[in-house]
Short mmCIF file of C-alpha atoms and ligand atoms in Angstrom, two decimals:
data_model
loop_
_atom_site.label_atom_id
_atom_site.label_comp_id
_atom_site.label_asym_id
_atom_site.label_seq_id
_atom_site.Cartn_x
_atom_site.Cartn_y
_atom_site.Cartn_z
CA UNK I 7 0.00 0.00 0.00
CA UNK I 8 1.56 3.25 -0.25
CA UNK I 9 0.27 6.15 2.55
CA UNK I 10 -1.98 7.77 0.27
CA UNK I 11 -4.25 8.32 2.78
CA UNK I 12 -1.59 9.02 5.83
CA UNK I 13 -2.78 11.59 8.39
CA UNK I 14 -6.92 11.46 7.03
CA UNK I 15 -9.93 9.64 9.58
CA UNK I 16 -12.80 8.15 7.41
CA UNK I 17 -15.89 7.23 9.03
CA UNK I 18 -17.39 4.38 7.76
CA UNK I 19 -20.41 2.70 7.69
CA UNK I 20 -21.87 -0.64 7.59
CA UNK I 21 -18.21 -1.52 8.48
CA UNK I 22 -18.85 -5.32 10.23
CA UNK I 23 -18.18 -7.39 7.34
CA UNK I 24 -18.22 -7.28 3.83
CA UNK I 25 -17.80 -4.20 1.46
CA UNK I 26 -17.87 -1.79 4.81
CA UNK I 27 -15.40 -4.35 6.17
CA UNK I 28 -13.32 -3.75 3.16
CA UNK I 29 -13.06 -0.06 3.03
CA UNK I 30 -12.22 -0.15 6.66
CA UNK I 31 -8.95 -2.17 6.01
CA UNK I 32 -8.19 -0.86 2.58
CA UNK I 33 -8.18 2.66 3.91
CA UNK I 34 -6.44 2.18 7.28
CA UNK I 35 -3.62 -0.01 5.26
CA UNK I 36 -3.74 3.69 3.39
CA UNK I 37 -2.86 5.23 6.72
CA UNK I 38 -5.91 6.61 7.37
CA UNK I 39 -7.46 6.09 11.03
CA UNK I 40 -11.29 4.55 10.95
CA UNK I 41 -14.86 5.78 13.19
CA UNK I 42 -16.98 2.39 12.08
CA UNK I 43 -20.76 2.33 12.86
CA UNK I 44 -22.75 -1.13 12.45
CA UNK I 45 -26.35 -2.08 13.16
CA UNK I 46 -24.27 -5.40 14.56
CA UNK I 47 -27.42 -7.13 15.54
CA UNK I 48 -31.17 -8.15 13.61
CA UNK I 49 -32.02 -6.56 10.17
CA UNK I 50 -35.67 -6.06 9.08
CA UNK I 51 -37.77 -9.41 9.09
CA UNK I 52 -37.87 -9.21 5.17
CA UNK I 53 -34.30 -9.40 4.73
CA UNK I 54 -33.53 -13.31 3.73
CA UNK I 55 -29.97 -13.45 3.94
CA UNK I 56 -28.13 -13.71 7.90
CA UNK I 57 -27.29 -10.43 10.01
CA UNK I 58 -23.95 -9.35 10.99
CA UNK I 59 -23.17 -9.38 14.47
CA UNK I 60 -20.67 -7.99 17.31
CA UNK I 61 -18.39 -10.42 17.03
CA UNK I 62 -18.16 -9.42 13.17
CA UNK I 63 -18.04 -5.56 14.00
CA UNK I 64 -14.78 -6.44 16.44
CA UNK I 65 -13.09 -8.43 13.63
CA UNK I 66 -13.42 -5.64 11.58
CA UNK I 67 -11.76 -3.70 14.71
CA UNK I 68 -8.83 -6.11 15.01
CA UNK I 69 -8.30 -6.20 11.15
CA UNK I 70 -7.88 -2.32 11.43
CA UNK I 71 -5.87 -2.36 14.61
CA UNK I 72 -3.38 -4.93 13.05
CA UNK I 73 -2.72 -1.96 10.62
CA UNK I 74 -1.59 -0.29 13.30
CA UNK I 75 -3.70 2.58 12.70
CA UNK I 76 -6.47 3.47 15.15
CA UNK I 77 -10.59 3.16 15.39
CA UNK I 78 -13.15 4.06 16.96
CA UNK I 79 -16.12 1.51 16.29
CA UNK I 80 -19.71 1.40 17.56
CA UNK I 81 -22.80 -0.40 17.33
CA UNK I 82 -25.64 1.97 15.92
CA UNK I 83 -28.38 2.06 13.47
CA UNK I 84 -28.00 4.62 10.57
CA UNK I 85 -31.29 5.34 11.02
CA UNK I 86 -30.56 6.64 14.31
CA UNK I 87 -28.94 10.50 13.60
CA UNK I 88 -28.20 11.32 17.11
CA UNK I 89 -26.67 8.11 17.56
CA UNK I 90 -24.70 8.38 14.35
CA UNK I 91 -23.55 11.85 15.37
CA UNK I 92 -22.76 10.40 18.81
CA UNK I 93 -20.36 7.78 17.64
CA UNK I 94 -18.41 10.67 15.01
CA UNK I 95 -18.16 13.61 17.69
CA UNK I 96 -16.58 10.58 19.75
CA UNK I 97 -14.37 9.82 16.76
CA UNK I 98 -13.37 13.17 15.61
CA UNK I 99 -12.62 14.27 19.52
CA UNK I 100 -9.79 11.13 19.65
CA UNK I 101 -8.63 11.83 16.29
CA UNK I 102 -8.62 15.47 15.51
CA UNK I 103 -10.40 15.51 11.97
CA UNK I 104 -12.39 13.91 9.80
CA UNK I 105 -11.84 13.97 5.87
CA UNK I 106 -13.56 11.28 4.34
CA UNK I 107 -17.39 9.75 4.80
CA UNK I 108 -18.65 6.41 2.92
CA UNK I 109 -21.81 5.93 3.44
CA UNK I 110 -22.08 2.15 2.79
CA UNK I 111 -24.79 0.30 4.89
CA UNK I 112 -27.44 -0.68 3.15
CA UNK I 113 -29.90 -3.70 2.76
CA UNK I 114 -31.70 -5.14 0.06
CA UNK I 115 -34.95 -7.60 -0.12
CA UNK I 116 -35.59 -9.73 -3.83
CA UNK I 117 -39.28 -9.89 -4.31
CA UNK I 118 -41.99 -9.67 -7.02
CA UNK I 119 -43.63 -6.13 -7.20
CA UNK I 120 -46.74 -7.43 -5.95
CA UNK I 121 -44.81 -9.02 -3.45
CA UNK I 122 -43.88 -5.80 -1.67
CA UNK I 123 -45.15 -4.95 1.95
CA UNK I 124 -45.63 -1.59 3.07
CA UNK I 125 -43.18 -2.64 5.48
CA UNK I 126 -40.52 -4.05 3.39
CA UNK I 127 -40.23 -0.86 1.26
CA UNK I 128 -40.35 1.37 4.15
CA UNK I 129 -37.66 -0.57 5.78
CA UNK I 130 -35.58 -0.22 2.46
CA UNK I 131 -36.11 3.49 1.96
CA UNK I 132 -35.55 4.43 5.55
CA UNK I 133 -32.10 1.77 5.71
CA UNK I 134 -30.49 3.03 2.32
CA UNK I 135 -31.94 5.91 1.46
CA UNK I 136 -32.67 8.05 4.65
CA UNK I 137 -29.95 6.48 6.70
CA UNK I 138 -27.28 7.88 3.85
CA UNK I 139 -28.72 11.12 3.96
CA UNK I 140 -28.17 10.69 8.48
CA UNK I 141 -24.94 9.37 7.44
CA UNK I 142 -23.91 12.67 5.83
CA UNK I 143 -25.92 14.96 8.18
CA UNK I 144 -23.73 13.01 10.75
CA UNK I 145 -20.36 13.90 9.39
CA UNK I 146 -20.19 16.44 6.56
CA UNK I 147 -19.51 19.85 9.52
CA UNK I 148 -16.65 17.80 11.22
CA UNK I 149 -15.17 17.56 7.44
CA UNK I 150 -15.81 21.80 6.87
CA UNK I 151 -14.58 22.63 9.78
CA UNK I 152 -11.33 21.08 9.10
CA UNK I 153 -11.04 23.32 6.32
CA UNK I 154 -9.21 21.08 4.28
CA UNK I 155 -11.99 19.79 1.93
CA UNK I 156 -12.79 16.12 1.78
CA UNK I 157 -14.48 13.52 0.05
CA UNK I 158 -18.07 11.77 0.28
CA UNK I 159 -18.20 8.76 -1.01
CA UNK I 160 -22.40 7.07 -1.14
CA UNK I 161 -22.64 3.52 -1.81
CA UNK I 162 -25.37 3.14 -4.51
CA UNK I 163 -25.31 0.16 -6.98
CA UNK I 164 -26.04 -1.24 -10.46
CA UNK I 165 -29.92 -0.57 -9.42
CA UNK I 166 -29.10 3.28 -8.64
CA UNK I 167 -27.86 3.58 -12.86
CA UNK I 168 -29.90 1.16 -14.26
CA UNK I 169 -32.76 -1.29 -12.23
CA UNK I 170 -32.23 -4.24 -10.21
CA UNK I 171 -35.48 -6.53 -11.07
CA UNK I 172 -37.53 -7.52 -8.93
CA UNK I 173 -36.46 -5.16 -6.00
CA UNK I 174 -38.41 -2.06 -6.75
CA UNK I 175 -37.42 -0.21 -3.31
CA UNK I 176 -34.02 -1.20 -3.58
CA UNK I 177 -33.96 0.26 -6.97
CA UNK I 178 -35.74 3.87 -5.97
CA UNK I 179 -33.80 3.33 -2.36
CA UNK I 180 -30.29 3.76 -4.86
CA UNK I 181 -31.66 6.12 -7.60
CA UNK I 182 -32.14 8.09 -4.42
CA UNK I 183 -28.60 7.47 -2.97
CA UNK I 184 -27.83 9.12 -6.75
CA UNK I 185 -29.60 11.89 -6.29
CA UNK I 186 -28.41 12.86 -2.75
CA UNK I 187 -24.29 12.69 -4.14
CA UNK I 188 -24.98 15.06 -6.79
CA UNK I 189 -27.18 17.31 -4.50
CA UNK I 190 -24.56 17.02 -1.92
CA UNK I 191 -22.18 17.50 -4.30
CA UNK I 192 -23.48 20.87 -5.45
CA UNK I 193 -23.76 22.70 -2.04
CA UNK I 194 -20.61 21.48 -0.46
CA UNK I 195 -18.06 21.60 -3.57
CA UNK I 196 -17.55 26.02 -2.18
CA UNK I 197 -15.83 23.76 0.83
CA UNK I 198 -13.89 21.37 -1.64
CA UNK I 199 -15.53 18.29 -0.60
CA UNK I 200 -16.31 16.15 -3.35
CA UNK I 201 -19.54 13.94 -3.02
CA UNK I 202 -19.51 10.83 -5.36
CA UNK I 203 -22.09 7.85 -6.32
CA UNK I 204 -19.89 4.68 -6.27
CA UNK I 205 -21.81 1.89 -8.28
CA UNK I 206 -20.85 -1.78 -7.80
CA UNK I 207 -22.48 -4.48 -9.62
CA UNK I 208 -22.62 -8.37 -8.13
CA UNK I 209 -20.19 -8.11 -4.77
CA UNK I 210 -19.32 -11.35 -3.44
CA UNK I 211 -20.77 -10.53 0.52
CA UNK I 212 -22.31 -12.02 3.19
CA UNK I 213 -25.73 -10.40 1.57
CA UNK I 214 -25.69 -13.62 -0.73
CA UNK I 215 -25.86 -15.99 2.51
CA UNK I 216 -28.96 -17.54 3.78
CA UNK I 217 -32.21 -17.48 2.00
CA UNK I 218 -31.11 -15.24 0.08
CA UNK I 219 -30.53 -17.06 -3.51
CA UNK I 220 -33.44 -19.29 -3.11
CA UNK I 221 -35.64 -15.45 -2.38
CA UNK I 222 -34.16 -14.73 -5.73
CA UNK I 223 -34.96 -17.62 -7.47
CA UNK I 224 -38.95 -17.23 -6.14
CA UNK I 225 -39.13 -13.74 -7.62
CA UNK I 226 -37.12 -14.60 -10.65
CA UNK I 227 -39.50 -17.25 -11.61
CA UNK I 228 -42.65 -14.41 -12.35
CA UNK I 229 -40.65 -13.21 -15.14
CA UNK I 230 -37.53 -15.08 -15.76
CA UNK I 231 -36.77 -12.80 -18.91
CA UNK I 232 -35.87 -10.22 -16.76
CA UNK I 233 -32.53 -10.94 -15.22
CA UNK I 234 -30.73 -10.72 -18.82
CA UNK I 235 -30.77 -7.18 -18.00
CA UNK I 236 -28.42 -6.81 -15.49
CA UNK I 237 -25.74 -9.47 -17.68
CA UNK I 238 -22.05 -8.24 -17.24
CA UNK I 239 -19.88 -7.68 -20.23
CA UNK I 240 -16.68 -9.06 -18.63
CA UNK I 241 -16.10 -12.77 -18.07
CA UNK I 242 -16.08 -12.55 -14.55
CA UNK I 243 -19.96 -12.74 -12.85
CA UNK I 244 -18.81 -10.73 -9.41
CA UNK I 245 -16.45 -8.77 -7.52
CA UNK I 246 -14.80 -8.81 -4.70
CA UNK I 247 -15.51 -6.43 -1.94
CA UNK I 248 -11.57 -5.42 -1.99
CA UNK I 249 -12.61 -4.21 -6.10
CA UNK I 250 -14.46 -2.24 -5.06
CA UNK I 251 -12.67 -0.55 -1.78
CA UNK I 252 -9.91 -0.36 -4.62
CA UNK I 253 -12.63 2.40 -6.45
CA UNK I 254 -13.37 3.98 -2.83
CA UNK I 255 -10.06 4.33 -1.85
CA UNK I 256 -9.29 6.45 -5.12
CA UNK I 257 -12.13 8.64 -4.38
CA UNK I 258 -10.89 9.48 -1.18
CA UNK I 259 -7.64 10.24 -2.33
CA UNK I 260 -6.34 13.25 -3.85
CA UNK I 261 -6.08 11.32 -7.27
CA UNK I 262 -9.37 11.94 -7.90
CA UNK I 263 -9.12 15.82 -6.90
CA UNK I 264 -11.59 17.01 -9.56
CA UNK I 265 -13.94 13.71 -9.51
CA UNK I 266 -17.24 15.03 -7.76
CA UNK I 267 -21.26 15.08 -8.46
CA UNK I 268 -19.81 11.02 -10.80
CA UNK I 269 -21.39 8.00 -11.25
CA UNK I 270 -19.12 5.67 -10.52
CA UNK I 271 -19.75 2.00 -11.69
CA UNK I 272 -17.16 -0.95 -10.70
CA UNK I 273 -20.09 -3.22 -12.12
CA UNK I 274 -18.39 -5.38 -14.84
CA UNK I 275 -20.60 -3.04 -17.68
CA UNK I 276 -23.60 -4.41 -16.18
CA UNK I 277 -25.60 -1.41 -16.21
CA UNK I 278 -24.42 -0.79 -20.34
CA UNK I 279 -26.37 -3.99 -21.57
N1 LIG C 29 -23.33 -7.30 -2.50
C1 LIG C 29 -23.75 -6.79 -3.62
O1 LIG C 29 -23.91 -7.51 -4.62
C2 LIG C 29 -24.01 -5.30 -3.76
C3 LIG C 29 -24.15 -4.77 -5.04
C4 LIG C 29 -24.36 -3.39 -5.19
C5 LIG C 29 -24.44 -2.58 -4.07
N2 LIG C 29 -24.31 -3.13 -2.84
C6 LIG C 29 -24.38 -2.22 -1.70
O2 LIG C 29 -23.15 -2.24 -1.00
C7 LIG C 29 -23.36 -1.89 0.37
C8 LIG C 29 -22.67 -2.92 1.26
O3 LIG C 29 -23.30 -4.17 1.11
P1 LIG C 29 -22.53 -5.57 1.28
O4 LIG C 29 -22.62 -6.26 -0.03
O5 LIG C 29 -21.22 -5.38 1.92
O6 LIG C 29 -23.60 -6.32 2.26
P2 LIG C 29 -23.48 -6.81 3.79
O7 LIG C 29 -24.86 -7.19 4.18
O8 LIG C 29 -22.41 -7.83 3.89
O9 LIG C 29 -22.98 -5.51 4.58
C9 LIG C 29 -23.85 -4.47 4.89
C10 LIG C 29 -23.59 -4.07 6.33
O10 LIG C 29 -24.46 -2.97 6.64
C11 LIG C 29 -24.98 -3.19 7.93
N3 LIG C 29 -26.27 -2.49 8.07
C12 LIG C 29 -27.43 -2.77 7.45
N4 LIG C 29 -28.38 -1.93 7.87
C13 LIG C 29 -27.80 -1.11 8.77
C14 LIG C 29 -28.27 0.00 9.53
N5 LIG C 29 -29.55 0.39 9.49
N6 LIG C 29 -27.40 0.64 10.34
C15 LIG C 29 -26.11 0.24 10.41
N7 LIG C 29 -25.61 -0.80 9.72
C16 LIG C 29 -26.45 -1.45 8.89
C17 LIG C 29 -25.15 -4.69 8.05
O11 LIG C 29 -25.21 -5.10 9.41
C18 LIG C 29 -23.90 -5.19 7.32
O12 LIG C 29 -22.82 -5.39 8.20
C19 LIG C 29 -24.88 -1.81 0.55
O13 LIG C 29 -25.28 -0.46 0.51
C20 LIG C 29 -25.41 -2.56 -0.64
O14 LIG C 29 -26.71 -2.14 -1.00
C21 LIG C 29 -24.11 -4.46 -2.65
#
């Protein structure tokens, strides 16, 4: 790895395991010092796939510590603002600054339009959409007060460029996510923070545990035509979360100085076909 982060603090979120996970270790092996939230416990009741959980969250902690840089890591909800701004003033007060946000938790739930609860899509929409927009709210004054500019970095998806089928809040949920990095972008680019939409296709996580592939299979069977649309043009079917910390990590860094209000897709040219 090679510093290009040395000296920054990125708070992180959704950090137990997978993509969050990744960012976490990428960026401290970048030198930069980590404040990790994660729900750490139950998601929503329509979510097939298995939750993360404490122990998860604290190997995340000792994966960062063996960097040798430091964290600060908490369970909370990003739905939860004060609890979310809790856990960064707690962060930024042990390490001085804050430069970088990715706002990465999210969930998503496969099911047939007219399978859709009033529950399950308020559950999605509150999760990815609204607890991005806490995630920000949470962070972005630590970063202007630094007065050293930063970068915002939202986790959308294939679904927030093109459609995921057969998850109609997941897709609005990330068309959303969209939306909120080029607002963001807009008002807080006089402060030289940069707010980007980082897109990954199929990520190889712990969200494709459980029930989750046969919940796939169900909804994919009302219209089986569908899935063609989200076919990759490389080889290769899915990433690894470390591909796609590899994109985040770039947007954080000064490499990508004059990269803000992008779409950024590390999805294999899913969202082209
Ligand atoms: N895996 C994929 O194929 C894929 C593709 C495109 C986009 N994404 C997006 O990438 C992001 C990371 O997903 P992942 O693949 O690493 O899945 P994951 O389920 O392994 O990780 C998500 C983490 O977010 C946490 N989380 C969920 N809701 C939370 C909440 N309300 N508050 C705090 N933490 C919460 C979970 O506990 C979990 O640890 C998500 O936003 C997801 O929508 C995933």
């Amino acid at each position: 790895m090679s510093d290009r982060l040395a000296g920054k603090v990125a708070f992180i979120t959704g950090a137990a395991r997978g993509q969050g996970r990744a960012h976490a270790v990428r960026m401290a092996n970048e030198g930069a010092d980590i404040i990790a939230i994660d729900i750490a416990g139950p998601l929503p009741p329509s979510v097939p796939y298995d939750s993360a959980t404490p122990d998860d969250l604290a190997e995340t902690v000792r994966l960062v510590e063996a960097t040798g840089r430091g964290i600060v890591a908490a369970a909370a909800d990003t739905r939860d603002l004060d609890a979310l701004r809790a856990v960064v003033d707690k962060g930024v007060a042990q390490f001085g600054r804050l430069d970088i946000i990715i706002a990465n938790a999210g969930i998503t739930v496969p099911e047939a339009w007219n399978e859709t609860t009033p529950e399950s899509f308020r559950d999605v929409i509150d999760i990815n959409l609204t607890g991005t927009w806490n995630t920000v709210m949470a962070g972005a004054q630590h970063i202007i007060d630094g007065g050293r500019g930063g970068s915002i970095i939202l986790i959308s998806s294939a679904a927030g460029i093109k459609m995921q089928p057969f998850m109609v809040h997941y897709t609005a949920s990330k068309h959303g996510v969209t939306g909120l990095a080029r607002a963001f972008a807009a008002e807080l680019g006089k402060h030289r923070i940069r707010v980007n939409s980082l897109h990954p296709g199929a990520v190889n996580t712990p969200m494709g545990t459980g029930d989750m592939m046969a919940a796939l299979n169900r909804a994919n069977e009302t219209n089986p035509g569908l899935m063609q649309m989200v076919t990759p043009f490389l080889p290769d079917f899915i990433a690894e979360p470390e591909d796609i910390a590899d994109a985040a990590c770039w947007l954080a860094s000064d490499e990508s100085r004059f990269v803000t209000a992008s779409r950024v897709a590390v999805d294999l040219g899913a969202t082209q076909f």
